[in-house]
Amino acid sequence: MLTGDQYLESLRDGRRLFVNGHAVPDVTEEPLLRGGALAAARGYDQHYRPGDDAFGPYFFIPSSVEELRATQERQLHWDFPTISTSNGLLMVLTAASRMRPDFPRYAERALAYFEESKRRDIRIVQTITDAKGNRSLPPAKQDDPDLYVRIVDRGPDGIVIRGAKLHISSAAISHELMVMPTKRMKPGEEDYSVAAAVPVNAPGVRVINASFAPRPDLDPDFFPYSSRHVMTEGFVVFDDVFVPNERVFLAGELEHSATFAHSLGLWERLGSVGSYVRLADTLVGLAQLVAEANGLQRIGHIKDKIAEMITYATLIRAGFEAAMHHATFTPEGWASPDEMFTNAAKYHAAAQFSLMARHLHDIAGGSVLTAPSMADLRNPETGPDLRKYMRTMEGVDADYRMRLFHTIRDFTADAFGGWKHVTVIQAGGGLYAQKVVVSHHYDMDAAKSLALETAGITPDGRVLTSLADTER
């Protein structure tokens, strides 16, 4: 296993990174990116155990409902690259199980990659979303064939890929990129049906980053959450990148072009739902605390909004628990969450998040945006005014109340909050994607049977006209 310092050193591997218009020679020193690297380093230290046979709990394959639940509960306390590694490798194994009957060589490569990743203690992120160009046209009919990642050359030792993948969280601070098709490919699109593991520092890989970290010259007390938790988003370019055969898991086989996306959706959405349980409870806690600080916790409409937020949080948790309780198992004995409950919970969490944030802002009031900084509270000229006018009652001084306002703004209404609003919807695919999966797995025949029973119609179409007919 790697220590935090060894992990940071491993990122100084010649990778080509860019942010805010300039090249980044060392991600661990770049103010806009280093926060994520430092958080991941703390995760390495948290899990580190000496010994050649030691490995982290994120390299674990659950084989029971209890183990599946324990794995997801542990993820709530991990940094993002570690979560992505766990879910990404479980995705690879799920895809391998589904491909094994048709392409056992790909399944064996996937298992070997899992073991290699565990041995090296690396971090992996998934790269799925292509540039897509004109969304009304399929990959092969774009005016630029590179708008979907594709194979541009094949040789005896491997393949060469070209294209770009967007929205790749933590790409700059991970070791490997798991490339996969963004959707099901059709005849004539074989070159776009490609899945492979690519090192971030591979020749031809460039990562253009967006960061939502506070500027380094700003007071961290003004950003109580995002100064400690920051996400980088990578725009990853593959400029004729060679991938050796042992790292290729799909190379033109159309029948499994959607296997990786479906497998990733399952695990990424379950991980998202687990994090949204914590997110929803945090929103409830902030709403209750700020209502109490303002002396409004007994006001009817405030209580009603908080009750609605509690219901929101409870239903997410119910879906999360149901997804694990109704787990399915692969032929290898690996546990997988139930697809219908996972997707229904993800849809509910994403679709209602903005309303819950609106409730929080309505309960807290305008000081979420206008409260002066903590530096102003420390200023001997302005501090007395703020201590006098920002307090509300005995036990609620200006320092406490202002910190609540800044936390709510940072968490839900500033740069990080804006990132959160979008990613809650888009992570693991947009809202429509979850509805498609739920509809696919829903027992429509049972629902139709109930409807027919209610209408007094038998399964063979005979109308029941009386109680006597029903009894017959």
XYZ file of N, CA and C in Angstrom, residues 232-399:
504
model
N -12.019 18.598 -8.658
C -11.531 19.043 -9.955
C -12.299 18.289 -11.038
N -12.543 18.963 -12.146
C -13.244 18.339 -13.270
C -12.331 18.389 -14.492
N -12.100 17.252 -15.105
C -11.156 17.164 -16.200
C -11.825 16.994 -17.556
N -11.308 17.713 -18.542
C -11.648 17.538 -19.955
C -10.461 16.778 -20.531
N -10.650 15.470 -20.779
C -9.529 14.590 -21.093
C -9.437 14.361 -22.599
N -8.285 14.658 -23.151
C -8.033 14.484 -24.582
C -7.139 13.269 -24.790
N -7.530 12.398 -25.716
C -6.732 11.239 -26.105
C -6.235 11.489 -27.531
N -4.994 11.859 -27.643
C -4.411 12.238 -28.937
C -3.541 11.093 -29.443
N -4.186 10.113 -30.099
C -3.519 8.921 -30.615
C -2.730 8.211 -29.506
N -3.472 7.722 -28.540
C -2.905 7.059 -27.361
C -2.874 5.548 -27.598
N -1.695 4.972 -27.452
C -1.550 3.515 -27.599
C -1.963 2.826 -26.311
N -2.767 1.743 -26.469
C -3.201 0.940 -25.322
C -2.830 -0.512 -25.598
N -1.985 -1.129 -24.777
C -1.607 -2.537 -25.001
C -2.798 -3.463 -24.789
N -2.753 -4.613 -25.426
C -3.881 -5.539 -25.418
C -4.349 -5.912 -24.017
N -3.417 -6.087 -23.084
C -3.817 -6.533 -21.756
C -4.669 -5.506 -21.006
N -4.708 -4.261 -21.511
C -5.512 -3.215 -20.892
C -6.759 -2.888 -21.717
N -7.020 -3.677 -22.744
C -8.187 -3.476 -23.604
C -9.272 -4.473 -23.203
N -10.478 -3.976 -22.903
C -11.572 -4.825 -22.444
C -12.714 -4.910 -23.455
N -12.616 -4.144 -24.520
C -13.609 -4.162 -25.589
C -12.976 -3.460 -26.783
N -13.091 -4.055 -27.962
C -12.449 -3.463 -29.139
C -13.255 -3.765 -30.394
N -14.484 -3.259 -30.425
C -15.299 -3.393 -31.619
C -16.491 -4.300 -31.481
N -16.638 -4.996 -30.347
C -17.734 -5.938 -30.171
C -19.016 -5.173 -29.808
N -19.882 -4.980 -30.777
C -21.069 -4.141 -30.607
C -22.025 -4.678 -29.555
N -22.131 -6.001 -29.445
C -23.123 -6.569 -28.539
C -22.864 -6.213 -27.079
N -21.654 -5.766 -26.770
C -21.352 -5.355 -25.393
C -20.949 -3.882 -25.307
N -21.311 -3.112 -26.323
C -20.935 -1.690 -26.301
C -21.609 -0.935 -25.162
N -22.789 -1.404 -24.722
C -23.479 -0.732 -23.614
C -23.250 -1.413 -22.270
N -22.546 -2.519 -22.259
C -22.372 -3.271 -21.016
C -21.651 -2.457 -19.947
N -20.612 -1.737 -20.363
C -19.852 -0.963 -19.381
C -20.664 0.213 -18.857
N -21.369 0.911 -19.740
C -22.184 2.051 -19.302
C -23.265 1.601 -18.327
N -23.929 0.477 -18.630
C -24.960 -0.016 -17.723
C -24.359 -0.453 -16.386
N -23.215 -1.089 -16.429
C -22.573 -1.542 -15.194
C -22.097 -0.350 -14.367
N -21.525 0.655 -15.055
C -21.082 1.854 -14.340
C -22.267 2.589 -13.738
N -23.353 2.705 -14.518
C -24.525 3.392 -14.003
C -25.030 2.772 -12.718
N -25.001 1.451 -12.664
C -25.470 0.759 -11.466
C -24.644 1.140 -10.247
N -23.324 1.023 -10.332
C -22.467 1.265 -9.166
C -22.307 2.759 -8.874
N -22.188 3.578 -9.914
C -22.027 5.014 -9.657
C -23.297 5.604 -9.056
N -24.441 5.130 -9.526
C -25.690 5.659 -8.970
C -25.899 5.197 -7.542
N -25.524 3.944 -7.231
C -25.637 3.506 -5.841
C -24.722 4.344 -4.956
N -23.469 4.577 -5.406
C -22.567 5.414 -4.624
C -23.108 6.814 -4.458
N -23.724 7.350 -5.519
C -24.319 8.679 -5.429
C -25.445 8.707 -4.405
N -26.307 7.695 -4.454
C -27.422 7.655 -3.511
C -26.907 7.600 -2.079
N -25.855 6.798 -1.848
C -25.281 6.752 -0.510
C -24.792 8.115 -0.051
N -24.148 8.849 -0.940
C -23.670 10.187 -0.579
C -24.827 11.156 -0.415
N -25.925 10.939 -1.157
C -27.078 11.842 -1.045
C -27.835 11.623 0.255
N -27.743 10.425 0.825
C -28.297 10.218 2.162
C -27.635 11.187 3.134
N -26.322 11.244 3.068
C -25.566 12.148 3.944
C -25.841 13.606 3.588
N -25.915 13.900 2.291
C -26.198 15.259 1.841
C -27.558 15.731 2.338
N -28.569 14.885 2.189
C -29.914 15.269 2.608
C -29.986 15.502 4.112
N -29.350 14.629 4.876
C -29.334 14.822 6.333
C -28.613 16.112 6.709
N -27.573 16.465 5.964
C -26.855 17.714 6.221
C -27.759 18.912 5.964
N -28.529 18.868 4.876
C -29.460 19.970 4.580
C -30.481 20.115 5.699
N -30.999 18.998 6.180
C -31.960 19.047 7.287
C -31.319 19.665 8.527
N -30.096 19.225 8.843
C -29.418 19.753 10.019
C -29.166 21.240 9.928
N -28.719 21.709 8.768
C -28.489 23.143 8.586
C -29.785 23.929 8.716
N -30.878 23.396 8.146
C -32.163 24.088 8.235
C -32.625 24.209 9.685
N -32.487 23.126 10.440
C -32.918 23.161 11.831
C -32.041 24.111 12.658
N -30.730 24.046 12.442
C -29.819 24.913 13.209
C -30.074 26.387 12.936
N -30.246 26.755 11.662
C -30.419 28.175 11.358
C -31.807 28.649 11.792
N -32.801 27.760 11.741
C -34.125 28.135 12.249
C -34.054 28.412 13.750
N -33.351 27.555 14.472
C -33.190 27.772 15.911
C -32.395 29.030 16.196
N -31.347 29.279 15.417
C -30.531 30.478 15.625
C -31.329 31.742 15.366
N -32.285 31.675 14.459
C -33.119 32.841 14.159
C -34.361 32.922 15.044
N -34.578 31.909 15.883
C -35.746 31.901 16.751
C -37.034 31.556 16.034
N -36.952 30.819 14.937
C -38.125 30.542 14.103
C -38.504 29.070 14.064
N -37.917 28.257 14.911
C -38.122 26.813 14.796
C -39.547 26.366 15.102
N -40.365 27.223 15.730
C -41.743 26.836 16.038
C -42.758 27.447 15.071
N -42.297 28.212 14.107
C -43.187 28.823 13.129
C -43.697 27.752 12.170
N -44.984 27.783 11.878
C -45.628 26.719 11.126
C -44.993 26.421 9.780
N -44.771 27.438 8.941
C -44.260 27.163 7.596
C -42.800 26.696 7.641
N -42.058 27.123 8.675
C -40.681 26.647 8.841
C -40.690 25.157 9.203
N -41.544 24.792 10.157
C -41.659 23.387 10.546
C -42.102 22.530 9.361
N -43.002 23.070 8.542
C -43.496 22.308 7.394
C -42.386 22.062 6.368
N -41.578 23.096 6.113
C -40.472 22.928 5.154
C -39.459 21.911 5.671
N -39.138 21.977 6.943
C -38.182 21.028 7.507
C -38.761 19.615 7.479
N -40.056 19.482 7.732
C -40.684 18.161 7.656
C -40.586 17.599 6.235
N -40.762 18.459 5.240
C -40.636 18.006 3.856
C -39.198 17.585 3.553
N -38.237 18.307 4.102
C -36.834 17.947 3.916
C -36.523 16.621 4.603
N -37.119 16.393 5.773
C -36.924 15.127 6.479
C -37.496 13.967 5.656
N -38.663 14.184 5.060
C -39.265 13.156 4.222
C -38.374 12.843 3.018
N -37.844 13.882 2.416
C -36.912 13.728 1.285
C -35.724 12.869 1.697
N -35.110 13.200 2.823
C -33.939 12.451 3.294
C -34.305 10.997 3.604
N -35.481 10.796 4.193
C -35.899 9.455 4.589
C -36.167 8.573 3.372
N -36.768 9.129 2.327
C -37.047 8.340 1.129
C -35.764 7.971 0.381
N -34.782 8.856 0.388
C -33.500 8.499 -0.222
C -32.880 7.332 0.534
N -32.895 7.420 1.853
C -32.335 6.331 2.662
C -33.113 5.029 2.433
N -34.433 5.128 2.288
C -35.239 3.928 2.059
C -34.866 3.271 0.731
N -34.699 4.094 -0.323
C -34.300 3.547 -1.608
C -32.920 2.925 -1.565
N -32.013 3.575 -0.838
C -30.646 3.078 -0.672
C -30.654 1.719 0.017
N -31.427 1.609 1.089
C -31.501 0.347 1.820
C -32.170 -0.738 0.977
N -33.226 -0.363 0.245
C -33.922 -1.345 -0.585
C -33.017 -1.867 -1.702
N -32.194 -0.985 -2.261
C -31.292 -1.397 -3.344
C -30.323 -2.465 -2.864
N -29.889 -2.362 -1.626
C -28.961 -3.360 -1.097
C -29.690 -4.603 -0.590
N -30.840 -4.391 0.027
C -31.599 -5.532 0.563
C -32.023 -6.487 -0.550
N -32.345 -5.936 -1.718
C -32.789 -6.746 -2.852
C -31.640 -6.998 -3.836
N -30.451 -7.106 -3.319
C -29.276 -7.321 -4.169
C -29.416 -8.593 -4.999
N -28.779 -8.551 -6.174
C -28.676 -9.735 -7.015
C -27.238 -10.230 -6.972
N -27.008 -11.422 -7.513
C -25.679 -12.013 -7.431
C -25.253 -12.535 -8.796
N -23.995 -12.279 -9.141
C -23.446 -12.770 -10.396
C -23.150 -14.266 -10.279
N -22.891 -14.944 -11.385
C -22.511 -16.361 -11.294
C -21.273 -16.594 -10.437
N -20.424 -15.555 -10.323
C -19.221 -15.686 -9.485
C -19.529 -15.519 -8.007
N -20.779 -15.122 -7.675
C -21.143 -14.917 -6.284
C -20.958 -13.495 -5.803
N -20.726 -12.550 -6.717
C -20.543 -11.150 -6.338
C -21.899 -10.475 -6.193
N -22.053 -9.666 -5.149
C -23.310 -8.971 -4.896
C -23.386 -7.686 -5.708
N -24.560 -7.418 -6.280
C -24.812 -6.184 -7.014
C -26.113 -5.575 -6.515
N -26.202 -4.258 -6.397
C -27.435 -3.637 -5.912
C -28.573 -3.807 -6.911
N -29.785 -3.786 -6.411
C -30.962 -3.873 -7.272
C -31.044 -2.625 -8.158
N -31.211 -2.836 -9.447
C -31.166 -1.716 -10.392
C -32.378 -0.796 -10.264
N -33.552 -1.349 -10.047
C -34.746 -0.511 -9.992
C -34.718 0.417 -8.781
N -34.441 -0.127 -7.605
C -34.423 0.712 -6.403
C -33.269 1.715 -6.444
N -32.119 1.301 -6.965
C -30.987 2.227 -7.076
C -31.351 3.416 -7.939
N -31.923 3.166 -9.086
C -32.237 4.239 -10.018
C -33.414 5.096 -9.544
N -34.402 4.477 -8.913
C -35.518 5.252 -8.382
C -35.046 6.203 -7.289
N -34.173 5.716 -6.412
C -33.647 6.574 -5.345
C -32.793 7.699 -5.908
N -31.957 7.381 -6.900
C -31.128 8.411 -7.531
C -32.008 9.471 -8.194
N -33.058 9.040 -8.890
C -33.956 9.989 -9.545
C -34.618 10.907 -8.511
N -35.136 10.323 -7.444
C -35.815 11.128 -6.416
C -34.857 12.143 -5.793
N -33.656 11.696 -5.464
C -32.690 12.596 -4.836
C -32.343 13.756 -5.755
N -32.123 13.460 -7.036
C -31.721 14.505 -7.981
C -32.879 15.426 -8.326
N -34.051 14.857 -8.568
C -35.186 15.656 -9.027
C -35.658 16.643 -7.961
N -35.523 16.303 -6.698
C -36.040 17.156 -5.628
C -34.970 17.980 -4.921
N -33.705 17.852 -5.330
C -32.637 18.533 -4.591
C -32.797 20.052 -4.619
N -33.079 20.609 -5.777
C -33.190 22.074 -5.868
C -34.296 22.607 -4.964
N -35.401 21.870 -4.843
C -36.474 22.299 -3.952
C -36.009 22.274 -2.502
N -35.231 21.266 -2.126
C -34.746 21.197 -0.746
C -33.769 22.352 -0.460
N -32.918 22.666 -1.434
C -32.016 23.807 -1.265
C -32.812 25.101 -1.162
N -33.893 25.217 -1.949
C -34.748 26.406 -1.871
C -35.367 26.536 -0.488
N -35.835 25.413 0.068
C -36.388 25.453 1.424
C -35.334 25.949 2.417
N -34.127 25.438 2.301
C -33.059 25.860 3.209
C -32.802 27.355 3.100
N -32.732 27.862 1.872
C -32.477 29.300 1.688
C -33.638 30.130 2.218
N -34.861 29.659 2.028
C -36.031 30.394 2.506
C -36.052 30.446 4.031
N -35.671 29.331 4.652
C -35.630 29.286 6.112
C -34.521 30.183 6.661
N -33.373 30.193 6.013
C -32.214 30.929 6.527
C -32.317 32.426 6.312
N -32.822 32.837 5.153
C -32.944 34.264 4.879
C -31.777 34.828 4.082
N -31.848 36.121 3.773
C -30.901 36.775 2.874
C -29.478 36.832 3.362
N -29.266 36.674 4.667
C -27.893 36.728 5.173
C -27.040 35.569 4.680
N -27.669 34.561 4.080
C -26.902 33.503 3.425
C -25.935 34.109 2.410
N -26.368 35.166 1.741
C -25.515 35.812 0.751
C -24.844 37.077 1.258
N -25.448 37.771 2.197
C -24.954 39.116 2.532
C -24.195 39.204 3.849
N -24.118 38.128 4.600
C -23.399 38.197 5.878
C -21.939 38.575 5.641
N -21.411 39.569 6.359
C -20.001 39.935 6.212
C -19.079 38.760 6.555
N -17.842 38.888 6.190
C -16.884 37.808 6.389
C -16.477 37.710 7.854
N -15.879 36.577 8.193
C -15.366 36.400 9.544
C -14.184 37.327 9.800
N -13.494 37.733 8.739
C -12.411 38.706 8.897
C -12.959 40.040 9.386
N -14.165 40.385 8.922
C -14.798 41.625 9.405
C -15.166 41.507 10.877
N -15.528 40.293 11.286
C -15.848 40.088 12.699
C -14.595 40.248 13.557
N -13.438 39.878 13.005
C -12.181 39.997 13.745
C -11.596 41.412 13.696
N -12.055 42.225 12.783
C -11.548 43.598 12.634
C -12.005 44.435 13.824
N -11.081 45.105 14.540
C -11.477 45.862 15.734
C -12.427 47.015 15.431
N -12.446 47.514 14.179
C -13.355 48.608 13.840
C -14.758 48.127 13.530
N -14.883 46.989 12.860
C -16.200 46.500 12.456
C -16.733 45.389 13.347
N -15.849 44.732 14.086
C -16.261 43.601 14.912
C -17.336 43.945 15.928
N -17.208 45.047 16.658
C -18.246 45.369 17.642
C -19.632 45.517 17.029
N -19.706 46.136 15.841
C -21.009 46.285 15.181
C -21.608 44.920 14.850
N -20.787 44.032 14.304
C -21.289 42.709 13.931
C -21.668 41.894 15.158
N -20.886 41.985 16.213
C -21.225 41.238 17.423
C -22.536 41.744 18.038
N -22.822 43.030 17.862
C -24.054 43.608 18.411
C -25.278 43.225 17.575
N -25.138 43.310 16.231
C -26.316 43.193 15.376
C -26.507 41.821 14.720
N -25.494 40.971 14.750
C -25.650 39.649 14.149
C -26.023 38.577 15.175
N -26.045 38.921 16.478
C -26.520 37.972 17.477
C -28.036 37.993 17.473
N -28.646 36.968 18.059
C -30.109 36.953 18.113
C -30.646 36.774 19.530
N -29.943 36.030 20.356
C -30.463 35.725 21.693
C -29.325 35.145 22.518
N -29.601 34.899 23.756
C -28.624 34.266 24.628
C -28.232 32.909 24.045
N -26.930 32.693 23.869
C -26.434 31.443 23.321
C -26.247 31.441 21.822
N -26.678 32.486 21.137
C -26.510 32.584 19.681
C -25.789 33.902 19.391
N -24.455 33.829 19.420
C -23.686 35.041 19.174
C -23.415 35.208 17.675
N -22.761 36.315 17.345
C -22.516 36.644 15.935
C -21.625 35.605 15.273
N -20.603 35.149 15.981
C -19.673 34.180 15.400
C -20.410 32.916 14.955
